[in-house]
Amino acid sequence: MKKRIAIFASGSGSNAQKIMEHFKYSHDAEVSLILTNNPEAYVLQRADNFEVPSHVFDRHEFYNTDNIVELLNRMQIDLIVLAGFLWLVPENLLKSFPNKIINIHPALLPAYGGKGMYGDRVHKAVLENKEEESGITIHYVNERFDEGEIIYQARFKIEKDDNLEMVKFKGQQLEHQYFPKVIENLLKRVEGHKITD
Ligand code: GAR
């Protein structure tokens, strides 16, 4: 039985794209669902291109109902991947999927994490502080922003004349290179929904 992945994304979804590409012909896992809080998000187009079903929700549905948990259970999701998703995950979801929700962050946590630290803001802060390196972090999700246990980090060097675009590009390259592989490795350790049922 294939392991089933759900991806939450709020924007472009370039990571979601790489993950869908990676598992498109896999016998072991598939991207079964894309979820977003943003009806304009380009990730919805990407989901359509891969014929992956999608679900758009709003704040009320996410925080005040069990609809999303029920949907994920109904779809027998094994792993939840946050890829550019900016809302805090509510308790009902964390409780229903313990150790099965992961996030990617565009910096070397615990540095440059926390509320309000996302996307370009992270890279700008890194540049302002004249850091010599930055990187990516893949981590478990808990009830606080960017604080769950770290699963994987990769780093890159910041050259003297690197600007925002360059740092962003270097980070994105690492995300695209490693996120799908880390997910694949994690799934080997997650018991399938059929086994745990
Ligand atoms: C990624 O760089 C991801 O690390 C970041 O949002 C971007 C989404 O890009 N996430 C955060 O900043 C979370 N705090 P994408 O939509 O092209 O995958």
Coordinates of C-alpha atoms and ligand atoms in Angstrom, one line a residue:
M1 CA 0.0 0.0 0.0
K2 CA 1.4 3.4 -1.0
K3 CA 2.0 5.9 1.8
R4 CA -0.1 9.0 1.4
I5 CA 1.2 12.6 1.7
A6 CA -0.8 15.8 2.2
I7 CA 0.9 19.1 1.5
F8 CA -0.2 22.4 3.1
A9 CA 1.1 25.5 1.1
S10 CA 0.0 29.1 1.1
G11 CA 1.8 30.5 -2.0
S12 CA 3.7 29.5 -5.1
G13 CA 4.3 25.9 -4.1
S14 CA 7.6 25.3 -5.8
N15 CA 8.5 22.8 -3.0
A16 CA 5.1 21.1 -3.4
Q17 CA 5.9 20.9 -7.2
K18 CA 9.3 19.1 -6.4
I19 CA 7.6 16.7 -4.0
M20 CA 4.9 15.9 -6.6
E21 CA 7.5 15.3 -9.2
H22 CA 9.6 13.2 -6.9
F23 CA 6.7 10.8 -6.1
K24 CA 4.9 10.8 -9.4
Y25 CA 6.2 7.4 -10.5
S26 CA 7.0 6.1 -7.0
H27 CA 5.6 2.7 -6.0
D28 CA 6.0 3.6 -2.3
A29 CA 4.3 6.9 -1.8
E30 CA 2.1 9.5 -3.5
V31 CA 1.0 13.1 -2.9
S32 CA -2.7 12.5 -2.3
L33 CA -3.9 16.0 -1.3
I34 CA -2.9 19.7 -1.5
L35 CA -4.4 22.1 1.1
T36 CA -4.2 25.8 1.1
N37 CA -5.7 28.8 3.0
N38 CA -5.2 31.0 -0.1
P39 CA -7.7 30.6 -3.0
E40 CA -5.2 32.6 -5.2
A41 CA -2.2 30.4 -4.4
Y42 CA -0.3 29.2 -7.5
V43 CA 0.1 25.8 -5.7
L44 CA -3.5 25.1 -6.7
Q45 CA -2.6 25.3 -10.4
R46 CA 0.4 23.0 -9.7
A47 CA -1.9 20.5 -8.0
D48 CA -4.2 20.5 -11.1
N49 CA -1.3 19.9 -13.4
F50 CA -0.4 16.8 -11.4
E51 CA -4.1 15.8 -11.1
V52 CA -3.8 15.9 -7.3
P53 CA -7.0 16.9 -5.5
S54 CA -6.9 20.1 -3.5
H55 CA -8.9 21.7 -0.7
V56 CA -9.1 25.5 0.1
F57 CA -10.1 26.4 3.7
D58 CA -10.4 29.5 5.7
R59 CA -9.5 30.5 9.2
H60 CA -12.8 29.4 10.7
E61 CA -12.7 25.9 9.2
F62 CA -9.0 25.5 10.2
Y63 CA -9.3 26.7 13.8
N64 CA -12.9 26.1 14.8
T65 CA -13.9 22.8 13.2
D66 CA -12.6 19.3 12.9
N67 CA -13.2 19.3 9.1
I68 CA -9.6 19.2 8.1
V69 CA -8.7 16.4 10.6
E70 CA -11.7 14.4 9.3
L71 CA -10.7 15.0 5.7
L72 CA -7.1 13.9 6.3
N73 CA -8.3 10.8 8.2
R74 CA -10.8 10.0 5.5
M75 CA -8.0 10.2 2.9
Q76 CA -5.8 8.0 5.1
I77 CA -3.0 10.5 5.1
D78 CA 0.3 9.1 6.6
L79 CA 2.4 12.3 6.5
I80 CA 1.5 16.0 6.5
V81 CA 4.1 18.3 4.9
L82 CA 4.0 22.1 5.4
A83 CA 5.8 23.7 2.4
G84 CA 5.5 27.4 2.7
F85 CA 2.4 27.3 5.0
L86 CA 2.3 30.2 7.4
W87 CA -0.4 29.4 9.9
L88 CA 0.1 27.8 13.3
V89 CA -1.1 24.2 13.3
P90 CA -4.0 23.8 15.8
E91 CA -4.1 21.3 18.6
N92 CA -6.7 18.9 17.1
L93 CA -4.4 18.4 14.1
L94 CA -1.3 18.0 16.2
K95 CA -3.0 15.4 18.4
S96 CA -4.4 13.4 15.5
F97 CA -1.1 13.2 13.7
P98 CA 1.6 13.0 16.3
N99 CA 5.1 13.1 14.8
K100 CA 3.5 13.0 11.4
I101 CA 3.6 16.8 10.6
I102 CA 6.8 18.3 9.2
N103 CA 7.8 21.8 8.1
I104 CA 10.5 23.3 6.0
H105 CA 12.1 26.6 7.1
P106 CA 14.5 28.7 5.0
A107 CA 17.2 29.2 7.7
L108 CA 19.3 27.3 10.2
L109 CA 16.9 27.0 13.1
P110 CA 16.9 27.8 16.0
A111 CA 18.3 31.0 14.4
Y112 CA 15.9 33.2 12.4
G113 CA 12.7 31.3 13.3
G114 CA 9.5 32.2 15.2
K115 CA 6.4 34.2 14.4
G116 CA 6.7 36.6 11.5
M117 CA 9.9 34.9 10.3
Y118 CA 9.1 33.6 6.8
G119 CA 10.2 33.8 3.2
D120 CA 12.1 37.0 2.3
R121 CA 12.0 38.3 5.8
V122 CA 14.2 35.5 7.0
H123 CA 16.8 36.1 4.2
K124 CA 16.8 39.9 4.8
A125 CA 17.5 39.4 8.5
V126 CA 20.3 37.0 7.7
L127 CA 21.9 39.5 5.3
E128 CA 21.5 42.4 7.7
N129 CA 23.4 40.5 10.4
K130 CA 26.2 39.8 7.9
E131 CA 26.0 36.0 8.5
E132 CA 28.6 34.0 6.6
E133 CA 26.3 31.1 6.1
S134 CA 22.6 30.2 6.0
G135 CA 20.7 27.1 5.1
I136 CA 17.4 25.2 5.4
T137 CA 15.8 23.2 8.3
I138 CA 13.3 20.4 8.1
H139 CA 11.7 19.8 11.4
Y140 CA 8.7 18.3 13.2
V141 CA 5.8 20.7 13.9
N142 CA 4.6 21.4 17.4
E143 CA 2.4 24.1 19.0
R144 CA 5.0 26.8 18.6
F145 CA 6.4 28.3 15.4
D146 CA 9.6 26.6 14.2
E147 CA 10.4 24.9 17.5
G148 CA 9.8 21.2 16.8
E149 CA 12.6 18.6 16.7
I150 CA 15.0 19.1 13.9
I151 CA 15.1 16.3 11.3
Y152 CA 17.6 17.7 8.8
Q153 CA 19.6 20.8 8.0
A154 CA 21.7 21.8 5.0
R155 CA 23.8 24.9 4.7
F156 CA 25.3 27.2 2.1
K157 CA 28.0 29.9 2.2
I158 CA 27.0 33.5 1.8
E159 CA 29.5 35.4 -0.4
K160 CA 30.4 39.1 0.3
D161 CA 28.3 40.4 -2.7
D162 CA 25.4 38.0 -2.3
N163 CA 22.1 40.0 -2.4
L164 CA 18.6 38.9 -1.3
E165 CA 17.9 37.2 -4.6
M166 CA 21.1 35.2 -4.5
V167 CA 20.6 34.0 -0.9
K168 CA 17.0 33.1 -1.7
F169 CA 18.1 31.2 -4.7
K170 CA 20.7 29.3 -2.8
G171 CA 18.2 28.3 -0.1
Q172 CA 15.6 27.3 -2.6
Q173 CA 18.1 25.1 -4.5
L174 CA 18.8 23.2 -1.2
E175 CA 15.1 23.0 -0.4
H176 CA 14.3 21.5 -3.8
Q177 CA 17.2 19.1 -3.6
Y178 CA 16.6 17.7 -0.1
F179 CA 13.0 18.1 0.9
P180 CA 11.6 15.2 -1.3
K181 CA 14.4 12.9 -0.2
V182 CA 14.0 13.6 3.5
I183 CA 10.2 12.9 3.1
E184 CA 11.0 9.6 1.3
N185 CA 13.3 8.6 4.1
L186 CA 10.8 9.6 6.8
L187 CA 8.0 7.6 5.1
K188 CA 10.1 4.5 5.4
R189 CA 9.9 4.9 9.2
V190 CA 6.2 5.8 9.3
E191 CA 3.9 2.9 9.8
G192 CA 1.3 2.7 7.0
H193 CA -2.3 3.7 7.9
K194 CA -3.4 0.1 7.2
I195 CA -1.0 -1.3 9.8
T196 CA -1.8 1.2 12.6
D197 CA -5.6 1.1 12.0
Ligands
GAR1 C1 10.0 28.2 1.3 O1 11.3 28.8 1.1 C2 9.9 27.8 2.7 O2 11.1 27.4 3.3 C3 9.3 29.0 3.3 O3 8.4 29.5 2.3 C4 8.9 29.2 1.1 C5 7.8 28.6 0.2 O4 8.2 28.5 -1.1 N1 8.6 28.7 4.6 C6 8.7 29.6 5.6 O5 9.2 30.6 5.6 C7 8.0 29.0 6.9 N2 8.4 29.8 8.0 P1 7.3 27.7 -2.2 O6 5.9 28.1 -2.0 O7 7.9 28.1 -3.5 O8 7.5 26.2 -1.9

